PDB file of C-alpha atoms in Angstrom:
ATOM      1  CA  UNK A  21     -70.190 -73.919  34.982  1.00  0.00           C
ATOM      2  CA  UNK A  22     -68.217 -75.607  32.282  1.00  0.00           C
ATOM      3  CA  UNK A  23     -66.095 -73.710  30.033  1.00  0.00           C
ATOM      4  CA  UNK A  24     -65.265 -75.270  26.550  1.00  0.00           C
ATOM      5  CA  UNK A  25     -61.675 -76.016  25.341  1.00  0.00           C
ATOM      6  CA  UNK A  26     -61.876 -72.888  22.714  1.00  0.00           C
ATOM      7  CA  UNK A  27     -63.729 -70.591  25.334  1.00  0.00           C
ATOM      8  CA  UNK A  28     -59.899 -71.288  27.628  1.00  0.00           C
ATOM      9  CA  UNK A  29     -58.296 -70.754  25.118  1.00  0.00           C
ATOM     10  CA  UNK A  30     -59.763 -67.759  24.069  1.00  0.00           C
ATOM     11  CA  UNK A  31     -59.465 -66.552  27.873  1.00  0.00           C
ATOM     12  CA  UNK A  32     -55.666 -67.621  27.891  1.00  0.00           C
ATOM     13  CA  UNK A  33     -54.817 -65.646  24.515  1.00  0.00           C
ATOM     14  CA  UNK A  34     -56.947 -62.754  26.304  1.00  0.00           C
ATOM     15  CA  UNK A  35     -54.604 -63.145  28.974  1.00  0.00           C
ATOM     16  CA  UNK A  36     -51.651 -62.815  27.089  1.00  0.00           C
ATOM     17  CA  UNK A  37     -52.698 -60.127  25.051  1.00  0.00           C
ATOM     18  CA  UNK A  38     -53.353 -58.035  28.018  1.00  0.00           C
ATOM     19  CA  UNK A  39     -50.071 -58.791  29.266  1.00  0.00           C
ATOM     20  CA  UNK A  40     -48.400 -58.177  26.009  1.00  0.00           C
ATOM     21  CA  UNK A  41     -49.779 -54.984  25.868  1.00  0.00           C
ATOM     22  CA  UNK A  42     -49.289 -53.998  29.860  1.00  0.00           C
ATOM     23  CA  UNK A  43     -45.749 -54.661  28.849  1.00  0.00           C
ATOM     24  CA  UNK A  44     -45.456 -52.521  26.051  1.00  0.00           C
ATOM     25  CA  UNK A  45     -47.270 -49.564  26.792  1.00  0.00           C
ATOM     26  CA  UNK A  46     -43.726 -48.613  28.713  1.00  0.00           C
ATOM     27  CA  UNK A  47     -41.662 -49.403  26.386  1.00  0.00           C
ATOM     28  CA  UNK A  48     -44.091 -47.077  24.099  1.00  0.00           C
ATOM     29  CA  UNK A  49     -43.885 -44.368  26.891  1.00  0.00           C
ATOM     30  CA  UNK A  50     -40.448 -44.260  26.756  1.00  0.00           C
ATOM     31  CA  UNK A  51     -39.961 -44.656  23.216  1.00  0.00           C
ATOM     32  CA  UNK A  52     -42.167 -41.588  23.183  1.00  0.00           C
ATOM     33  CA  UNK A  53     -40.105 -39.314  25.476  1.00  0.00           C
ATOM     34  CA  UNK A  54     -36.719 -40.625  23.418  1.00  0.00           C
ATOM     35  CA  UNK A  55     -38.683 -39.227  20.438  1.00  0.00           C
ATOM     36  CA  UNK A  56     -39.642 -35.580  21.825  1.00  0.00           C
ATOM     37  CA  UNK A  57     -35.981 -35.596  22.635  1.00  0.00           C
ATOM     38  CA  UNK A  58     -34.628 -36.149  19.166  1.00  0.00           C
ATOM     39  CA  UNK A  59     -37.282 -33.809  18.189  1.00  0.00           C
ATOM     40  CA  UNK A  60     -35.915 -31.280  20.042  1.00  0.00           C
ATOM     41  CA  UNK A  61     -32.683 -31.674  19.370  1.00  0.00           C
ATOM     42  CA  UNK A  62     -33.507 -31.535  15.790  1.00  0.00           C
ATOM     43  CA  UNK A  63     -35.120 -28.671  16.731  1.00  0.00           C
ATOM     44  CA  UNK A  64     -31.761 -27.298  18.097  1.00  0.00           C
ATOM     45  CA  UNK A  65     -29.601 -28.356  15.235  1.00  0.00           C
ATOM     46  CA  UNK A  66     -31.745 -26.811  13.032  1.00  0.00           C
ATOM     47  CA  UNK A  67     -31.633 -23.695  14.725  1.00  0.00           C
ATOM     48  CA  UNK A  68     -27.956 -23.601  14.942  1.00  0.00           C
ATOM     49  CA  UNK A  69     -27.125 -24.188  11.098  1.00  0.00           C
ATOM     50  CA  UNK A  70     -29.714 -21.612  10.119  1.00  0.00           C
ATOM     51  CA  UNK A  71     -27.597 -19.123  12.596  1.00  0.00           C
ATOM     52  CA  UNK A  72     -24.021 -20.684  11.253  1.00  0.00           C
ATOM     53  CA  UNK A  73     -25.538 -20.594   7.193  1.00  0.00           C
ATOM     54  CA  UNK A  74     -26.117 -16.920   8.095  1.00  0.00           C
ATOM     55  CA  UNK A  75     -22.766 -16.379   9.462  1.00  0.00           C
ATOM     56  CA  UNK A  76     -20.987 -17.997   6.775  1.00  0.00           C
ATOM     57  CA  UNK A  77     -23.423 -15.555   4.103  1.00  0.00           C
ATOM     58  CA  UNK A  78     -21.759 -12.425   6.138  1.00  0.00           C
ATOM     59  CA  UNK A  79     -18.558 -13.896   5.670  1.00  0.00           C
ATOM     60  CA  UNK A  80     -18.466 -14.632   2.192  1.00  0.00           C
ATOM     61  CA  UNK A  81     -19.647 -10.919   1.691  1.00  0.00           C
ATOM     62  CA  UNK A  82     -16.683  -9.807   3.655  1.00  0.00           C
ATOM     63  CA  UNK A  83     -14.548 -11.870   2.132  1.00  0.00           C
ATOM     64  CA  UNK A  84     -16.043 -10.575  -1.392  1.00  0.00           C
ATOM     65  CA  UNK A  85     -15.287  -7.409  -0.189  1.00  0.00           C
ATOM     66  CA  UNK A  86     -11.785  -7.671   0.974  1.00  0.00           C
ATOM     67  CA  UNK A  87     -10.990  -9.237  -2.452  1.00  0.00           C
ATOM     68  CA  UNK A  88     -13.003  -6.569  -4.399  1.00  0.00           C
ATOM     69  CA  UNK A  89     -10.310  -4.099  -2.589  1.00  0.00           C
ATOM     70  CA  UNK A  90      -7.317  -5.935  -2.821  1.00  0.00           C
ATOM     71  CA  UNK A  91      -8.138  -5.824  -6.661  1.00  0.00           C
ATOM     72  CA  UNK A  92      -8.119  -2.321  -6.520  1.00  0.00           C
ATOM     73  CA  UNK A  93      -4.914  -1.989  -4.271  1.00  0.00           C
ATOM     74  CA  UNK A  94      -3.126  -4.407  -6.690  1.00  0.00           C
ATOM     75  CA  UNK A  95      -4.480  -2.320  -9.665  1.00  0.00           C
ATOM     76  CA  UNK A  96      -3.211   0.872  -7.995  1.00  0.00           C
ATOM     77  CA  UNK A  97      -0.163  -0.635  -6.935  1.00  0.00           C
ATOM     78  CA  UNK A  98       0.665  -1.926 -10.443  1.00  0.00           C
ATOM     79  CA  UNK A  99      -0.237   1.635 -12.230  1.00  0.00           C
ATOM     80  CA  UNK A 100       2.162   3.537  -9.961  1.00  0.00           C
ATOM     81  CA  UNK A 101       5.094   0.769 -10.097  1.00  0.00           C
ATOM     82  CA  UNK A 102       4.524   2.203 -14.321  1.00  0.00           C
ATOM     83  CA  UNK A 103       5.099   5.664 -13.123  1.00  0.00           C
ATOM     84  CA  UNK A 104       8.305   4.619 -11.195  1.00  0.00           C
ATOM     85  CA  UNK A 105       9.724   2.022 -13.430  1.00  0.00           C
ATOM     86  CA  UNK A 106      11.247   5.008 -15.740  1.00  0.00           C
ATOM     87  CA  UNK A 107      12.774   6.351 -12.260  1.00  0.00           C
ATOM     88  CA  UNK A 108      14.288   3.278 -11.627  1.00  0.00           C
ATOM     89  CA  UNK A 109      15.493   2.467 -15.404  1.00  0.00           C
ATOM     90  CA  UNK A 110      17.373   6.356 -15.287  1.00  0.00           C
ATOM     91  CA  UNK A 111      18.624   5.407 -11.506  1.00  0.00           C
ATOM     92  CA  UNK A 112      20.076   2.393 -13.122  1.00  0.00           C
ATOM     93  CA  UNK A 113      21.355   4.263 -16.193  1.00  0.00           C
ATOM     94  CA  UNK A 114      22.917   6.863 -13.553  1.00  0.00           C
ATOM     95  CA  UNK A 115      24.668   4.094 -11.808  1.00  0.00           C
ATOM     96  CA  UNK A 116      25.979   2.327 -15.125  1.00  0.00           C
ATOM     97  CA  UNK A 117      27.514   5.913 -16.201  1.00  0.00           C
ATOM     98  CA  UNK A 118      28.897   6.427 -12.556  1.00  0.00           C
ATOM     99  CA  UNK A 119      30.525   2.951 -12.398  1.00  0.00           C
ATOM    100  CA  UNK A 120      32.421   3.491 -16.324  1.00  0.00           C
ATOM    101  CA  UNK A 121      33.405   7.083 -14.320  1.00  0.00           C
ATOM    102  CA  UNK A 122      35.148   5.197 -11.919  1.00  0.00           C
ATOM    103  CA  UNK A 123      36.965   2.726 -13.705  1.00  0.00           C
ATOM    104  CA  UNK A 124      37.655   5.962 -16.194  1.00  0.00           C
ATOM    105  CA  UNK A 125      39.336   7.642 -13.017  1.00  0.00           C
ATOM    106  CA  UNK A 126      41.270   4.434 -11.883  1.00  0.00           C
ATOM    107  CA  UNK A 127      43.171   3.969 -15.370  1.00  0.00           C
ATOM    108  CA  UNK A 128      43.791   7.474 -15.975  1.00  0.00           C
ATOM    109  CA  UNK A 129      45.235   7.356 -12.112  1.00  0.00           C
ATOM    110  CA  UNK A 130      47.459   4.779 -13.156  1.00  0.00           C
ATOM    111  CA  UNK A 131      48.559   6.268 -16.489  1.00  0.00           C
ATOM    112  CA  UNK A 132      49.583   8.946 -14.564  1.00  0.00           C
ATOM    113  CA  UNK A 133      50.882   7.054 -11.440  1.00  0.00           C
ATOM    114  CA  UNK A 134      53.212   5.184 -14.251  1.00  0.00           C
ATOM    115  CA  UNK A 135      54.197   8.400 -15.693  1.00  0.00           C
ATOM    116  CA  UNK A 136      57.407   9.299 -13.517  1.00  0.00           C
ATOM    117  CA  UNK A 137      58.873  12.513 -14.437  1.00  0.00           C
ATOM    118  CA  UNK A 138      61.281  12.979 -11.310  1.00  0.00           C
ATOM    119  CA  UNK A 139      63.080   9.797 -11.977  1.00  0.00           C
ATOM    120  CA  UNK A 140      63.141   8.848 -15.990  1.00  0.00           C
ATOM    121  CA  UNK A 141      62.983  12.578 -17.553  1.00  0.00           C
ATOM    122  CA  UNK A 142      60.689  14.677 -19.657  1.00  0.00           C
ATOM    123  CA  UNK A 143      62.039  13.029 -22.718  1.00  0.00           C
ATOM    124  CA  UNK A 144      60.972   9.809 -21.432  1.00  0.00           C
ATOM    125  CA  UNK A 145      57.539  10.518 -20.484  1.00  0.00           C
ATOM    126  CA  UNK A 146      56.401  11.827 -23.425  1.00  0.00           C
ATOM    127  CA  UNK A 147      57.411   8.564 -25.350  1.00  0.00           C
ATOM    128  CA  UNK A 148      55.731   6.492 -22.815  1.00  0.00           C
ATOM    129  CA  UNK A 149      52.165   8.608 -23.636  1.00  0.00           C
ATOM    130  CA  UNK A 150      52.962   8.525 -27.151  1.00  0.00           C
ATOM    131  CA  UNK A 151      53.329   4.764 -27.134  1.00  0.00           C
ATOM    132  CA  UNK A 152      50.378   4.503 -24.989  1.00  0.00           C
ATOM    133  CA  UNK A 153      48.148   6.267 -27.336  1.00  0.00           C
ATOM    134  CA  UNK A 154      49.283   4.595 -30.020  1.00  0.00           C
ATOM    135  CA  UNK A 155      48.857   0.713 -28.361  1.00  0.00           C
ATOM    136  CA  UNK A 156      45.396   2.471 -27.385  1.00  0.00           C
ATOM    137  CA  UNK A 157      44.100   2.782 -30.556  1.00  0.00           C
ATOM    138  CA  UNK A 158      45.237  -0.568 -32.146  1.00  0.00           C
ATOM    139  CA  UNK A 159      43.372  -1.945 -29.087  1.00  0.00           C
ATOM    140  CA  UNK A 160      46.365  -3.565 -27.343  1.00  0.00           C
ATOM    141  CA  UNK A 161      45.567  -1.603 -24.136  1.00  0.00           C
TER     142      UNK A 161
END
């Protein structure tokens, strides 16, 4: 039995393509199971951004929330800081007139505290007013 030139090498690429293949179908395997992996991990991921998207929806409602009532508190706050503010101005206005009081008190204390009856005289002391008045109202004093 004589085999032609083309008929070997025909066999031999046979051969080769046999082996070619024996050596890939592994490679193929494993390729596969690498594959089913990622699939399932995709799987996975998928899974867990669907639950985190619907955890970051509650939040943003919460958050909507919280700012719809901190409106409201601000709102509320702002309307009753109106109702005090004319307190406050009067309290201010009672603290002015209590401080021009004082200062009132302190030079009529020491008008009188300069007024000395026991040691210059009656005589004395009523020039001293009278020229005290009268400096007062030219604005000397």
């Amino acid at each position: 039995m004589l085999i032609s030139y083309g008929a070997l090498a025909g066999l031999i690429a046979a051969v080769a393509f046999l082996l070619f293949v024996l050596f890939t179908i592994p490679v193929l395997l494993r390729t596969t199971k690498t594959l089913k992996k990622v699939e399932q991990t995709m799987d996975i991921t998928n899974d867990a951004l669907g639950k985190m998207s619907n955890d970051i929806d509650d939040i943003m409602k919460q958050t909507n929330d919280l700012l719809d009532k901190t409106n409201d508190l601000l709102e509320d706050v702002n309307s009753k800081m109106k109702t005090v503010e004319p307190v406050v101005q009067a309290a201010a206005d009672l603290g002015e007139s209590v401080s021009d009081l004082n200062s009132s008190s302190r030079k009529l204390a020491t008008r009188f505290s300069e007024v000395n009856i026991k040691k210059t005289g009656l005589m004395t002391t009523i020039l001293t007013s009278i020229l005290a008045r009268r400096r007062r109202r030219r604005g000397l004093d």
